[in-house]
Short mmCIF file of C-alpha atoms in Angstrom, two decimals:
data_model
loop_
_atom_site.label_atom_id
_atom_site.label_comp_id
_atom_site.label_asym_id
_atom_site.label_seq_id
_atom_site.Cartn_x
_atom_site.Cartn_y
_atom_site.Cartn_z
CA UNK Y 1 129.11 -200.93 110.94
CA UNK Y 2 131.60 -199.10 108.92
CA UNK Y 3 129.90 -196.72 106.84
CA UNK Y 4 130.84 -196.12 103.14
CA UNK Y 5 128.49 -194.79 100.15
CA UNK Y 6 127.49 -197.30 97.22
CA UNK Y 7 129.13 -195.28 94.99
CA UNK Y 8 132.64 -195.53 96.95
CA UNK Y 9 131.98 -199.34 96.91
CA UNK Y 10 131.74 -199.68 93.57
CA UNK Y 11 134.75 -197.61 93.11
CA UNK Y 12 136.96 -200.36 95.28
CA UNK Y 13 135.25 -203.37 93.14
CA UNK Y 14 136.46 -201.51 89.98
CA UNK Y 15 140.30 -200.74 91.44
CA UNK Y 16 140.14 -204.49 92.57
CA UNK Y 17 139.40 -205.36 88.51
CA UNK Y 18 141.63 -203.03 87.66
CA UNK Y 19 144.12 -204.88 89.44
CA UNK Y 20 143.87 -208.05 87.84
CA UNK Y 21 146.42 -208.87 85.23
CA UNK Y 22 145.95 -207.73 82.06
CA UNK Y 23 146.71 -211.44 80.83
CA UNK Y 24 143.71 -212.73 82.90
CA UNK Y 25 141.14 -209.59 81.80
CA UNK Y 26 142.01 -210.58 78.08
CA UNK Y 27 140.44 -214.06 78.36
CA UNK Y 28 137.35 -212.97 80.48
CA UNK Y 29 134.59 -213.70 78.53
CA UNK Y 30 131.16 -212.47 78.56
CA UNK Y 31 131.01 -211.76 82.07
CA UNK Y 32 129.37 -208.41 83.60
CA UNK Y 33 130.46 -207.47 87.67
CA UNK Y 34 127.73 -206.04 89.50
CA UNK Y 35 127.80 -204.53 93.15
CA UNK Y 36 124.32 -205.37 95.35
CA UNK Y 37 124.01 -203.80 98.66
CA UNK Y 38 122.56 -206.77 100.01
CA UNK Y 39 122.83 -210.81 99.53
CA UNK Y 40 119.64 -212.81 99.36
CA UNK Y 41 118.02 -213.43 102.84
CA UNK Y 42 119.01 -217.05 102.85
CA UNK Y 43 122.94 -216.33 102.86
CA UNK Y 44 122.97 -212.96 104.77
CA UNK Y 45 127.21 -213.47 105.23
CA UNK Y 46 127.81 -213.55 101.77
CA UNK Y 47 130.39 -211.83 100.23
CA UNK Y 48 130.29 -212.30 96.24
CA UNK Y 49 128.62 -214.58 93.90
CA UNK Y 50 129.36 -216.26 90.54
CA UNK Y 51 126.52 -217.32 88.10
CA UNK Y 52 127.28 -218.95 84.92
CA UNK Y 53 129.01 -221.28 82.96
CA UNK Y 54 132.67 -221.68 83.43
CA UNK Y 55 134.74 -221.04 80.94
CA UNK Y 56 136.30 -224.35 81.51
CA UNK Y 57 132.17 -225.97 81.02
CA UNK Y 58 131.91 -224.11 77.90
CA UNK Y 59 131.41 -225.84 74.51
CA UNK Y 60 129.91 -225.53 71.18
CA UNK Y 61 126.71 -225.32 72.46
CA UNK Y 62 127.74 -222.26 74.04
CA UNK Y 63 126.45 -219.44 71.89
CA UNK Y 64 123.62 -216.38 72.40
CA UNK Y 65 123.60 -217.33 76.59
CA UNK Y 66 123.18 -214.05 78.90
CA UNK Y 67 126.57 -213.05 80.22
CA UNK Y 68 127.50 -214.63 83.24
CA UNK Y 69 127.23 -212.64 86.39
CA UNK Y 70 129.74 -211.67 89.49
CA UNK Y 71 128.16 -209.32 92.05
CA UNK Y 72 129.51 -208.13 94.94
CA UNK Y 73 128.05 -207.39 98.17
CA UNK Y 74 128.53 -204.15 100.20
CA UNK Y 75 126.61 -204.82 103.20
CA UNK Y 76 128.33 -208.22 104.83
CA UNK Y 77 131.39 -206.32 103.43
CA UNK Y 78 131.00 -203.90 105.88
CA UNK Y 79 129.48 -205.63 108.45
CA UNK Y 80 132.61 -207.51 109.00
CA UNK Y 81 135.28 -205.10 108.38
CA UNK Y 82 136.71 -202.54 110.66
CA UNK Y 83 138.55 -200.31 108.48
CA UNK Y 84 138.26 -198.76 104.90
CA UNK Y 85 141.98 -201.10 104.45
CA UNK Y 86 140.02 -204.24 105.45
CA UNK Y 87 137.43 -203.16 102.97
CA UNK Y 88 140.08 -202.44 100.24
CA UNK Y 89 142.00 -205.77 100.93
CA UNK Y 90 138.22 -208.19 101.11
CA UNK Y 91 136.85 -206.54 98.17
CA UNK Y 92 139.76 -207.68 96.08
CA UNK Y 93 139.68 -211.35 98.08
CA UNK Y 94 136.22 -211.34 96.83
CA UNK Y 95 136.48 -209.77 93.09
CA UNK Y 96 139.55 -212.33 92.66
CA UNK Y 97 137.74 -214.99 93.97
CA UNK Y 98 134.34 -214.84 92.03
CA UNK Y 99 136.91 -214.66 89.21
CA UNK Y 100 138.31 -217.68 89.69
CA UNK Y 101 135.35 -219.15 89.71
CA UNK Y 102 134.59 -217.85 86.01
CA UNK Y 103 138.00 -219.40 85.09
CA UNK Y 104 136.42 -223.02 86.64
CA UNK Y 105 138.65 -222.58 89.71
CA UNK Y 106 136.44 -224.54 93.27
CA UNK Y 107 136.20 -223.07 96.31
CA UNK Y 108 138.70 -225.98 97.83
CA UNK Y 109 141.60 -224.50 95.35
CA UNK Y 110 140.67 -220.97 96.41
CA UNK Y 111 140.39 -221.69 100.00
CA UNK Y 112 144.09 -223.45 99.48
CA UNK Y 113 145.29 -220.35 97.41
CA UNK Y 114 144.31 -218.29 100.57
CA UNK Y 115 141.13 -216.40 98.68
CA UNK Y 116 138.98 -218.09 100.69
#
């Protein structure tokens, strides 16, 4: 396994945020990134994970609710890449893609988009 520190992890998820459009980041809303060095045991290969309500779901209703939540695993990261490159290049697959999610975008468009 290709070894990296948790602190140089969350240094890639926050270059991969950086490098999201500044016209995307502006309508982000209340949504907190989080990096976990491990997934829960019953999805051991996963890579990132939205929780929430999509901004697309949202509604009046939607007022005082916890942020929703994107966190970003290190250790499947790692386990599957062989390079700190791959690791740059699938920790901005996976920041992009949990952030599609928060923008109501499926897994069937973001497989199709190539963010699979």
């Amino acid at each position: 396994m290709l070894e990296m520190t948790r602190e140089e992890f969350e240094e890639l998820v926050a270059e991969a945020l950086d490098r999201i459009p500044p016209e995307l980041t502006r309508l982000m809303d209340n949504v907190a990134v989080f990096v976990e060095d491990e997934p829960p045991a019953d999805d051991p290969e996963l890579l990132g994970l939205y929780e929430g309500t999509p901004l697309t779901e949202r509604g009046e209703w939607y007022a005082g609710v916890l942020p929703d939540r994107i966190t970003v695993y290190r250790g499947p990261t790692l386990r599957m890449c062989d390079s700190r490159e791959d690791v740059v290049a699938e920790t901005e697959v996976t920041v992009v893609h949990e952030i599609a999610h928060h923008f109501g975008i499926d897994d069937a468009r973001l497989h199709a988009l190539g963010y699979g």
